[in-house]
mmCIF file of C-alpha atoms in Angstrom:
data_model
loop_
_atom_site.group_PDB
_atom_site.id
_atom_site.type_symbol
_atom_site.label_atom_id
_atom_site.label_comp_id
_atom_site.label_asym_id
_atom_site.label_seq_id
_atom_site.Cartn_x
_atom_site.Cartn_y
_atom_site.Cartn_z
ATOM 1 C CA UNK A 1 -22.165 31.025 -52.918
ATOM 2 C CA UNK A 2 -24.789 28.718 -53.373
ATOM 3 C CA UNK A 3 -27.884 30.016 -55.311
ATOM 4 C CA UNK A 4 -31.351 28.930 -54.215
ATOM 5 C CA UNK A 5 -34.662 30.428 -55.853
ATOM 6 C CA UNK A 6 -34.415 33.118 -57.815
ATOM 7 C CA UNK A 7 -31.927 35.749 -56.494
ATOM 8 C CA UNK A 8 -31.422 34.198 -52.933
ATOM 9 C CA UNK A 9 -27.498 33.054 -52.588
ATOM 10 C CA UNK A 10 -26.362 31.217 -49.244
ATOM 11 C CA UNK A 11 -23.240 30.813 -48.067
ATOM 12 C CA UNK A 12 -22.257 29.602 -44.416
ATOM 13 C CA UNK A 13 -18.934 28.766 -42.757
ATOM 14 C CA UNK A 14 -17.309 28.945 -38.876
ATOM 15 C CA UNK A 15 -15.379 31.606 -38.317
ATOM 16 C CA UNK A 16 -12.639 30.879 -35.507
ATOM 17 C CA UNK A 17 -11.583 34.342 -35.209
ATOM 18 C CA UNK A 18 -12.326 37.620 -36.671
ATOM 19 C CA UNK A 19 -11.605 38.464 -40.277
ATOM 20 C CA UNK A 20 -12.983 40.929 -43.692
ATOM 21 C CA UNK A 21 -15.074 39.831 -46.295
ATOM 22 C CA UNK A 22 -16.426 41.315 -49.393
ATOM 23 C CA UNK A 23 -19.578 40.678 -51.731
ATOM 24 C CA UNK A 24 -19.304 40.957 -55.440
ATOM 25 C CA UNK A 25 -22.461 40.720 -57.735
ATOM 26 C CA UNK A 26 -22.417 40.062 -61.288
ATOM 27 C CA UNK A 27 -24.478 37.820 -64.144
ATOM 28 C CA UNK A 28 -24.327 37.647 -67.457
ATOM 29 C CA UNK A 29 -25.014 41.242 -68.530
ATOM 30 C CA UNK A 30 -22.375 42.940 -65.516
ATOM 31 C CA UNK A 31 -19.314 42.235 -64.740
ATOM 32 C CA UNK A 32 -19.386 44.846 -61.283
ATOM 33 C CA UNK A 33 -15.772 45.284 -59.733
ATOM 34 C CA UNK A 34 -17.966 47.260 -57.061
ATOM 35 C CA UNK A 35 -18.073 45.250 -54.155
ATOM 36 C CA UNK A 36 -19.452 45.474 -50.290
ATOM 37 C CA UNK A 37 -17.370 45.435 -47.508
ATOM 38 C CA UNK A 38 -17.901 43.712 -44.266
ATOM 39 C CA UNK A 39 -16.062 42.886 -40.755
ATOM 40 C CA UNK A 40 -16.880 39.648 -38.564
ATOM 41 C CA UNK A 41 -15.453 40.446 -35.179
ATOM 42 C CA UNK A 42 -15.496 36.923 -33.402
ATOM 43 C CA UNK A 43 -15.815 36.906 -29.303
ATOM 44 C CA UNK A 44 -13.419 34.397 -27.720
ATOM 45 C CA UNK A 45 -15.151 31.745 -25.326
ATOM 46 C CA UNK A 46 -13.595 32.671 -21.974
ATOM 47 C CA UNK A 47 -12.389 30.227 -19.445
ATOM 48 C CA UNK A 48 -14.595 29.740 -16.990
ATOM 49 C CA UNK A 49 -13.920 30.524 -13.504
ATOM 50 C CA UNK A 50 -14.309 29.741 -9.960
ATOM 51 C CA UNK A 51 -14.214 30.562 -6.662
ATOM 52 C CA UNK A 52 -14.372 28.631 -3.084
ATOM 53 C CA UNK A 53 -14.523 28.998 0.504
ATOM 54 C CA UNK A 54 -14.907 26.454 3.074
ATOM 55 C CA UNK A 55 -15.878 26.442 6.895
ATOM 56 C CA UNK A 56 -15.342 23.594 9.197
ATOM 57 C CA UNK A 57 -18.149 22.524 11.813
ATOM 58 C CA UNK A 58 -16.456 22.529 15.208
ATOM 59 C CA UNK A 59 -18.839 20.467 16.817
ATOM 60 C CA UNK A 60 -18.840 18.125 13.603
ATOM 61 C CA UNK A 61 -15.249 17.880 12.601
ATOM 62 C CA UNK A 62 -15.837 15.490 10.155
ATOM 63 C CA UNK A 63 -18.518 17.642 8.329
ATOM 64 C CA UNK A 64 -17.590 20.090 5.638
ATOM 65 C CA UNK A 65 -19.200 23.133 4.335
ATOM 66 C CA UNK A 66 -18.193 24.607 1.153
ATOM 67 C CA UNK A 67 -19.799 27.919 -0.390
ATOM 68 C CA UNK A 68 -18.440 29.440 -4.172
ATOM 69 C CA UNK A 69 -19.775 31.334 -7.348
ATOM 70 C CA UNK A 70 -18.712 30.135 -11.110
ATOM 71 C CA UNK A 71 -19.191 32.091 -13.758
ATOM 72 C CA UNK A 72 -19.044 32.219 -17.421
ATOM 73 C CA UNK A 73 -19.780 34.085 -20.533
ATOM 74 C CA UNK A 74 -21.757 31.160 -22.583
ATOM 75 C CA UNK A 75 -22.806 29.025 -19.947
ATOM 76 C CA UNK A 76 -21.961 25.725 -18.482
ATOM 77 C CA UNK A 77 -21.821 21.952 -18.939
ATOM 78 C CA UNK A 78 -21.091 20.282 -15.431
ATOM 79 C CA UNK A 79 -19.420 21.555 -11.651
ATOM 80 C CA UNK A 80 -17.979 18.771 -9.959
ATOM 81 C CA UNK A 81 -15.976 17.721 -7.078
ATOM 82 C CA UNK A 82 -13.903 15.646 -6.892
ATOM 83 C CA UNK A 83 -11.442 13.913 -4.432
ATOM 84 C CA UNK A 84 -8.478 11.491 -3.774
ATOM 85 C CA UNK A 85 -8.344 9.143 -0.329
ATOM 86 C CA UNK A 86 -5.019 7.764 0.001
ATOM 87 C CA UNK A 87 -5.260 5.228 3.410
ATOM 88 C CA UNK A 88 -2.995 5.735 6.137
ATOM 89 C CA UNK A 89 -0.847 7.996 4.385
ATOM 90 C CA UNK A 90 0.075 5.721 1.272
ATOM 91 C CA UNK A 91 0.058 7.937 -1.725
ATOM 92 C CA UNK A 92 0.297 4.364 -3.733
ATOM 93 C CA UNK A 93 -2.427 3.112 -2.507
ATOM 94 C CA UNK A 94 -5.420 5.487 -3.004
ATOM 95 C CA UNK A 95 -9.168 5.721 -5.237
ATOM 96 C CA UNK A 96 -9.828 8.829 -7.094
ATOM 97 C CA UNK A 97 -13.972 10.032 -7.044
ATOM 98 C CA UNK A 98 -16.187 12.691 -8.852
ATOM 99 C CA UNK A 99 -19.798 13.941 -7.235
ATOM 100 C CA UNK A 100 -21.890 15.539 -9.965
ATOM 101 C CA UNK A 101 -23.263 18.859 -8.318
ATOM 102 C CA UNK A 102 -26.660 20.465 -9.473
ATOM 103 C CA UNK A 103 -26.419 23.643 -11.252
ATOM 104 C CA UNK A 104 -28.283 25.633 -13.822
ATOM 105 C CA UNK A 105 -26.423 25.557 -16.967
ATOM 106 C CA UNK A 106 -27.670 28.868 -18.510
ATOM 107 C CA UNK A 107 -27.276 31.065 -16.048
ATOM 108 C CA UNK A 108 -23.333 32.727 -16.431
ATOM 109 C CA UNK A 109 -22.979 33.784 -12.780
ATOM 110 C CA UNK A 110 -24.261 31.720 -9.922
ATOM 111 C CA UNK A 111 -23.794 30.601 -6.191
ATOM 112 C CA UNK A 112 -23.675 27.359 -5.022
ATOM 113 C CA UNK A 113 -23.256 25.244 -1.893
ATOM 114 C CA UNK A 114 -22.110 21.887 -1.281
ATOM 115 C CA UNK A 115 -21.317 19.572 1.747
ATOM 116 C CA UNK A 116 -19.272 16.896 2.729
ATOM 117 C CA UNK A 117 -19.050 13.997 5.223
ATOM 118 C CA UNK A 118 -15.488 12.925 5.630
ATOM 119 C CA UNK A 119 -17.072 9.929 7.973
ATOM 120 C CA UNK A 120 -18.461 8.294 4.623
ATOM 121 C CA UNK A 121 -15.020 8.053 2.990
ATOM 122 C CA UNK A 122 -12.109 8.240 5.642
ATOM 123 C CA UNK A 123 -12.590 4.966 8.084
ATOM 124 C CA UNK A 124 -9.362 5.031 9.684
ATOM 125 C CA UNK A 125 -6.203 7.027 11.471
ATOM 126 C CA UNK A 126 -3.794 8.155 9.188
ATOM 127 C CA UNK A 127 -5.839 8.334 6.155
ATOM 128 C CA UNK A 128 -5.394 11.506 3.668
ATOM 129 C CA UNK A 129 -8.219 12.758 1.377
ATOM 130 C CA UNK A 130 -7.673 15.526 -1.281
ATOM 131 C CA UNK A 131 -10.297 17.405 -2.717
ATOM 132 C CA UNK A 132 -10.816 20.273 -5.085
ATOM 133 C CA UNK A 133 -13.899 21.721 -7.757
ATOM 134 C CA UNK A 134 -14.258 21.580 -11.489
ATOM 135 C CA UNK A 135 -16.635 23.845 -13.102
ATOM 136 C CA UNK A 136 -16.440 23.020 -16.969
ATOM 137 C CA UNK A 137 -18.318 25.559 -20.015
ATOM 138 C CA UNK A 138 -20.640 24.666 -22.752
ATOM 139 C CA UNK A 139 -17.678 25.481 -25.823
ATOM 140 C CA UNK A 140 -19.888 23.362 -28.541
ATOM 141 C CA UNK A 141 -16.867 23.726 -31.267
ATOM 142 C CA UNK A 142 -13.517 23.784 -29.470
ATOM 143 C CA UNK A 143 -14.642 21.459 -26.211
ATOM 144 C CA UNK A 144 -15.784 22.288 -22.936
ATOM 145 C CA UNK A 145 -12.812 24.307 -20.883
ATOM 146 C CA UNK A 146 -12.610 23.879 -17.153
ATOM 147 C CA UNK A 147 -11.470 25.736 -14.257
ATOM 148 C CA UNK A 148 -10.287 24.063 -11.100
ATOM 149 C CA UNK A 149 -10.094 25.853 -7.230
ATOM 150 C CA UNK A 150 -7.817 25.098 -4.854
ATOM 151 C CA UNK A 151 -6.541 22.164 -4.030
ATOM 152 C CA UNK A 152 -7.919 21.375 -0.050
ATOM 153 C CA UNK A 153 -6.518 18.866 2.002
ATOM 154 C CA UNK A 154 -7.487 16.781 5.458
ATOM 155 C CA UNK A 155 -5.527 14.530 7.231
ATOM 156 C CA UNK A 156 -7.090 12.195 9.857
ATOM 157 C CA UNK A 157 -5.101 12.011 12.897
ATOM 158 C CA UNK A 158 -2.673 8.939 13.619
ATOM 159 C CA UNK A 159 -3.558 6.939 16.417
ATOM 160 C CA UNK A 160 -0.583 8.884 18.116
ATOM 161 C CA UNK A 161 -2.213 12.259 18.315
ATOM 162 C CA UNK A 162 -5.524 10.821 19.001
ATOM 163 C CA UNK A 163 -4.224 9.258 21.902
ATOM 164 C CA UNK A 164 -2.606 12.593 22.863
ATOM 165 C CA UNK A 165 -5.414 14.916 22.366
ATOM 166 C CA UNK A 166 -7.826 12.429 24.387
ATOM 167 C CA UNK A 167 -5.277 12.533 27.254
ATOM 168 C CA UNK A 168 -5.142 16.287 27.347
ATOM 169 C CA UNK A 169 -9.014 16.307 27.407
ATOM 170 C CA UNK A 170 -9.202 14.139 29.704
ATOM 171 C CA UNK A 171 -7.163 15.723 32.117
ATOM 172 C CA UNK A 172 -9.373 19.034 31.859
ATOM 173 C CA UNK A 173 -12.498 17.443 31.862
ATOM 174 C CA UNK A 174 -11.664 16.116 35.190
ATOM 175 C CA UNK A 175 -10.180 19.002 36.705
ATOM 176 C CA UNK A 176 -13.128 20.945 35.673
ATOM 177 C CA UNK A 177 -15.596 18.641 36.914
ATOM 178 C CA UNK A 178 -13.269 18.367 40.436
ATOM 179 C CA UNK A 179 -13.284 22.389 40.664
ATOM 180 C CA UNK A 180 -17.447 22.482 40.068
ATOM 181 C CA UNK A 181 -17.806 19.976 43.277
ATOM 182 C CA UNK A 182 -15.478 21.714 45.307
ATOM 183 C CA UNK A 183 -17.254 25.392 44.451
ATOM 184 C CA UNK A 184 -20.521 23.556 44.900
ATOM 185 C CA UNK A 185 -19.775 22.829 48.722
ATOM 186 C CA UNK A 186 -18.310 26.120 48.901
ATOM 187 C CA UNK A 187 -21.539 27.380 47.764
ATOM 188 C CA UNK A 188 -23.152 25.280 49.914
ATOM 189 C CA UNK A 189 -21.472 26.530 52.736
ATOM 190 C CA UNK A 190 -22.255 30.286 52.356
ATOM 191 C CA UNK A 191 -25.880 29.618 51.175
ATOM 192 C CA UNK A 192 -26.597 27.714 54.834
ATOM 193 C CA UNK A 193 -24.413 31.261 56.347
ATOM 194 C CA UNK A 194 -26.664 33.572 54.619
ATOM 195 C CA UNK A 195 -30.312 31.878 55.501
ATOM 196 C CA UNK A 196 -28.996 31.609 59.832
ATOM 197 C CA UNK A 197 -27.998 35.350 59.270
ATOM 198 C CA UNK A 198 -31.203 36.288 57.902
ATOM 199 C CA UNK A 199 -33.486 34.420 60.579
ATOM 200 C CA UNK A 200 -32.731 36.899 62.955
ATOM 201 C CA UNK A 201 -33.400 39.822 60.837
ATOM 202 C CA UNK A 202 -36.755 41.153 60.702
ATOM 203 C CA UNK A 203 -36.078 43.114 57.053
ATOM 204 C CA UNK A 204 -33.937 42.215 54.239
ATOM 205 C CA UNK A 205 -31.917 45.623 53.174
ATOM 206 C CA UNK A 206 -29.698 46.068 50.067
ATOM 207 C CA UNK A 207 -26.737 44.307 51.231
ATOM 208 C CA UNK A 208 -28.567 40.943 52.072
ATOM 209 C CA UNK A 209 -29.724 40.877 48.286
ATOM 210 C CA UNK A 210 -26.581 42.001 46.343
ATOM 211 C CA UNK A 211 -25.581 38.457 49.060
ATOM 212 C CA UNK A 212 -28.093 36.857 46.903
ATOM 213 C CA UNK A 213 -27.418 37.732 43.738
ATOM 214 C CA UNK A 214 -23.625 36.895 44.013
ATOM 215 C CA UNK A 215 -24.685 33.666 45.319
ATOM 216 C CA UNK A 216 -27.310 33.358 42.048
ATOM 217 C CA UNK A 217 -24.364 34.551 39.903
ATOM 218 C CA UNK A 218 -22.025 31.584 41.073
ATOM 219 C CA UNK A 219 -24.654 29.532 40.810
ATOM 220 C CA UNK A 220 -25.241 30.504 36.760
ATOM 221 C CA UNK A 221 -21.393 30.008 36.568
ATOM 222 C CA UNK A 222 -21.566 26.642 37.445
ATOM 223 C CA UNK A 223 -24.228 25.841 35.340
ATOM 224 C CA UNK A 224 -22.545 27.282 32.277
ATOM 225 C CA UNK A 225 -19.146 25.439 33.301
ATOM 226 C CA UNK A 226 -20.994 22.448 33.278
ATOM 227 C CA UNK A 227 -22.510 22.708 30.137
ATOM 228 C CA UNK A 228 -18.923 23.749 28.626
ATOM 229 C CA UNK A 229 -17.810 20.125 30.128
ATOM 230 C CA UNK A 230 -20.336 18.239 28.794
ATOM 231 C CA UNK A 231 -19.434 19.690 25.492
ATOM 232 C CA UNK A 232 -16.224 18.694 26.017
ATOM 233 C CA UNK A 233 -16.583 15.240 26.415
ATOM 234 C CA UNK A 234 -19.290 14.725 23.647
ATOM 235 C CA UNK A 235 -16.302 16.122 21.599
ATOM 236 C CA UNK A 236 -13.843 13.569 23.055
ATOM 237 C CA UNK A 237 -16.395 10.736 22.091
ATOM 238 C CA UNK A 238 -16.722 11.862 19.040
ATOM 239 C CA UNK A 239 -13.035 12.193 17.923
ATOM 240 C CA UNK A 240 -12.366 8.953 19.357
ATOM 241 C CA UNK A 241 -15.565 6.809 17.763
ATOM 242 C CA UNK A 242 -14.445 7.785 14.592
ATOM 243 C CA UNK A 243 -11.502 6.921 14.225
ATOM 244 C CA UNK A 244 -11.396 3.973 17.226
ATOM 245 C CA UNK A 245 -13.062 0.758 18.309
ATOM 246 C CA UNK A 246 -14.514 1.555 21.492
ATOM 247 C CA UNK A 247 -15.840 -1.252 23.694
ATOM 248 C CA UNK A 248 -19.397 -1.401 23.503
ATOM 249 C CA UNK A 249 -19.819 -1.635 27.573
ATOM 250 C CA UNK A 250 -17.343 1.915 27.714
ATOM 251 C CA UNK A 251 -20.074 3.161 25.121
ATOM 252 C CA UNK A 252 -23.048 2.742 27.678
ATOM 253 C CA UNK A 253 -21.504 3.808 30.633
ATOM 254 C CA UNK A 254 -20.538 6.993 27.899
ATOM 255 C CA UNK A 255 -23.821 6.936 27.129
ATOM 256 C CA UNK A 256 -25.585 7.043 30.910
ATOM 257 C CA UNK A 257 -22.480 9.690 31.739
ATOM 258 C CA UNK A 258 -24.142 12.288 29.369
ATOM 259 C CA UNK A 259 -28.028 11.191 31.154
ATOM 260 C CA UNK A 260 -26.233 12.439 34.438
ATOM 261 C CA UNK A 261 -24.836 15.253 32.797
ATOM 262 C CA UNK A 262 -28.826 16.348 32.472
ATOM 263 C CA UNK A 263 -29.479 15.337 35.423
ATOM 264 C CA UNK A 264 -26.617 17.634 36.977
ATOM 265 C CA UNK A 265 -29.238 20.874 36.412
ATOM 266 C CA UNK A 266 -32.329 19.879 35.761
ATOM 267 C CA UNK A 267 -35.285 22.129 35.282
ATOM 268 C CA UNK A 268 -36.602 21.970 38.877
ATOM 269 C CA UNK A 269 -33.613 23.440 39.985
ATOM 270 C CA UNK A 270 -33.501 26.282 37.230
ATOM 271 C CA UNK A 271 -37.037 27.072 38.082
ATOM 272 C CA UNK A 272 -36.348 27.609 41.583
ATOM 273 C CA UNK A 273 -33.543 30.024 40.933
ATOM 274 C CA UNK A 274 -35.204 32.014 38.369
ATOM 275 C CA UNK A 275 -37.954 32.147 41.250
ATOM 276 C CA UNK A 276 -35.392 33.498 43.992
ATOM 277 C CA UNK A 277 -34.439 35.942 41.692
ATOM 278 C CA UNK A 278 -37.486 37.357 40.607
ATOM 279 C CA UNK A 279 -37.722 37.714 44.370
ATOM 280 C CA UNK A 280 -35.139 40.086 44.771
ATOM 281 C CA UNK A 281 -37.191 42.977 43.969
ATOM 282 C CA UNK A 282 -39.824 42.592 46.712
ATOM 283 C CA UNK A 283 -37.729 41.403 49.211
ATOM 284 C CA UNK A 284 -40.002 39.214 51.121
ATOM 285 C CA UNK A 285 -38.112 38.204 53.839
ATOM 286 C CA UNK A 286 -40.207 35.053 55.024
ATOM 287 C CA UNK A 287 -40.087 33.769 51.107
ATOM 288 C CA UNK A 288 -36.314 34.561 50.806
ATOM 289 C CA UNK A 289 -35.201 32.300 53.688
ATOM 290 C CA UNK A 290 -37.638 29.370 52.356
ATOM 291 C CA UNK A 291 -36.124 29.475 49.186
ATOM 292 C CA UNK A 292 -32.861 29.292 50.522
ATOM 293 C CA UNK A 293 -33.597 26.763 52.406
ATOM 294 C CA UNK A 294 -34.467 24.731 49.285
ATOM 295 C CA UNK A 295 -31.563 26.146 47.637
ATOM 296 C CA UNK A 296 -28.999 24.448 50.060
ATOM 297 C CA UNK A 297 -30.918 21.203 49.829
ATOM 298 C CA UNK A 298 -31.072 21.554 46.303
ATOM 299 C CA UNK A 299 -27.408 22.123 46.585
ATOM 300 C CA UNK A 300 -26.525 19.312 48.546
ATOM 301 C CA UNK A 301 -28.214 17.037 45.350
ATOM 302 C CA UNK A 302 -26.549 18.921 43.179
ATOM 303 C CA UNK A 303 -23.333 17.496 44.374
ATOM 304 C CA UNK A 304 -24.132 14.495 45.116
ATOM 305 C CA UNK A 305 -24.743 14.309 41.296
ATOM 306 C CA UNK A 306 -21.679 15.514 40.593
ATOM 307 C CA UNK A 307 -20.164 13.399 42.414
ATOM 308 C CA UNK A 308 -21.396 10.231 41.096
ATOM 309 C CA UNK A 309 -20.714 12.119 37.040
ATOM 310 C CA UNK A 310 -16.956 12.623 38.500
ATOM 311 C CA UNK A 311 -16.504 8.687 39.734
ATOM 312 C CA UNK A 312 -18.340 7.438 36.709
ATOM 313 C CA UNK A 313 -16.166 9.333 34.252
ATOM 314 C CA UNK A 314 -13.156 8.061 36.376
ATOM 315 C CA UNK A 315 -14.553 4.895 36.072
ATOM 316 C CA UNK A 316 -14.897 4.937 32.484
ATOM 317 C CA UNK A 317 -11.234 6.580 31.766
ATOM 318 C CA UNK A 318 -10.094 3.880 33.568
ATOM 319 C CA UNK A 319 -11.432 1.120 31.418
ATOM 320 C CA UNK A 320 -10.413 2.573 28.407
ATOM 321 C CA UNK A 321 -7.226 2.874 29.235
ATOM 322 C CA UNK A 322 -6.566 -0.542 30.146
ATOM 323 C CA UNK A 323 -8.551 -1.945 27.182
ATOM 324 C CA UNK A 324 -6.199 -0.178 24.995
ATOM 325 C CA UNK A 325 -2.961 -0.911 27.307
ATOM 326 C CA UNK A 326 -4.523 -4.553 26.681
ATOM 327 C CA UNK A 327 -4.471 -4.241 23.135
ATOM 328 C CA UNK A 328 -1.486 -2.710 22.711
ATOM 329 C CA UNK A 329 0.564 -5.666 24.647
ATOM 330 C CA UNK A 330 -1.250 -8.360 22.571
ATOM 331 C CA UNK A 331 0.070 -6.470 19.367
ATOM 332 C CA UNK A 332 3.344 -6.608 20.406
ATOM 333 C CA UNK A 333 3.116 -9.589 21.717
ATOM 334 C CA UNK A 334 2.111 -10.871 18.173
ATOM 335 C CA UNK A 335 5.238 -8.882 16.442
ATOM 336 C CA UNK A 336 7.369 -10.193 18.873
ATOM 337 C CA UNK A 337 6.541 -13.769 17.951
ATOM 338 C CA UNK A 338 6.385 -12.904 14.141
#
């Protein structure tokens, strides 16, 4: 031991595990057997670990959301994430990238959350990107240990299945917008009924409204089915501008598609239903049949707009097709001479 002023002795070292030790005291006058006993009982530095769940945005496919807790005895040094893109499938061909995440390094247990845009790094069909987290400790004598999650995988769809899911979207998208315009003249129909029954009525009694309210209730249906349509095909767009050159021409008439779309229901016409409704309860003939009345012409402009969304959308189908029938032949065309 090393002796500093007067009777002070030092002595340090780094214990790697736990072990005995004994101090023995003597000087010129003593030579003491006696000696203290002591125990160093050494903690191990733990591994860290780490957990990891992630959601998917269904309206943003390309969007990840990622939620998980690391912990630690000591503390940390970095949490990372990191990810492989192999393009169009070819494992030999790939980049390998690490994103530094923010944490606080003393605390042992903590949540964080993290996002990613698979738009930024995957650019076309086929492409492959592998991704998992590293959280790594603070060990200051042995190196920093790390911890990985699960490995997490997404594979962009070939050109194939793009093509495929379009079609099938497609195809529902226009039978749903067909079945609206035919339940719109329907509705039509029995709204223009109703208001020549009631002119000859002097009271409206129970039956006559729960007529109302059925025709109110169909009307709500086809507001909601038209909203689940538009959805649709803002989905449909989106899948197929990511991972497709779309003609800039089938992009506006995309584009003034969804303004008719709005158009289809637009708040004057809400207002006026919410008004028949409310109506209901007093029953005021006179007021019932002029609302109707605007009802059925409202109606009739209701499908009228449809009508045009349903020809433009055929319209636009149309083009794209035969833009990528187009492009198709020239390609083969071009192997075919190769």
């Amino acid at each position: 031991m090393k002796k500093n002023n007067g009777n002070t002795f030092e002595y340090s070292a780094v214990f790697p595990k736990s072990l005995h030790y004994s101090i023995k005291a003597n000087n010129t006058f003593v030579k003491s057997s006696d000696s203290l006993f002591y125990t160093i009982t050494v903690i191990q530095d733990a591994f860290p670990t780490i957990t990891v769940s992630e959601m998917k945005d269904t309206t943003l496919k390309s969007h990840l959301y990622f939620q998980g807790v690391i912990k630690d005895d000591y503390g940390f040094s970095r949490l990372t994430f990191n990810y492989t893109i192999s393009y169009n499938g070819d494992t030999t061909h790939k980049i390998t990238k690490t994103d530094n995440l923010v944490i606080n390094k003393n605390i042992n247990q903590q949540q964080f959350y993290y996002s990613f845009d698979l738009s930024q790094t995957i650019k076309n069909p086929g492409d492959q990107i592998d991704y998992y987290f590293e959280v790594c400790d603070n060990d200051g004598i042995h190196g920093s240990k790390c911890a990985r999650s699960g490995m997490f995988k997404f594979n962009a769809p070939t050109i194939e299945a793009i093509e495929n899911l379009t079609a099938k979207q497609e195809q529902n998208i226009l039978k749903d917008l067909e079945t609206t315009l035919s339940e719109a003249k329907k509705l039509e129909q029995q709204i223009d009924d109703l208001n020549k029954r009631l002119i000859d009525k002097n009271n409206l009694n129970w039956q006559d409204k729960k007529q109302i309210e059925d025709l109110l209730d169909r009307q709500k249906d086809m507001k909601e089915n038209l909203e689940r349509v538009q959805q649709q095909n803002e989905q449909k767009n989106a899948n197929e501008e990511q991972y497709k050159n779309i003609d800039q021409s089938i992009m506006d008439k995309q584009k003034q598609l969804n303004e008719l779309f709005n158009q289809v229901m637009d708040e004057k016409m809400k207002k006026m239903f919410d008004e028949l409704r409310a109506m209901l309860d007093k029953l005021d003939k006179d007021k019932v049949n002029d609302l109707l009345e605007k009802m059925k012409y409202s109606n009739k402009d209701l499908e009228k707009q449809l009508d045009r969304t349903l020809e433009l959308f055929k319209q636009i189908e149309f083009e794209k097709n035969l833009s990528e029938a187009i492009d198709k032949l020239n390609k083969l065309a071009q192997k075919q001479d190769n």
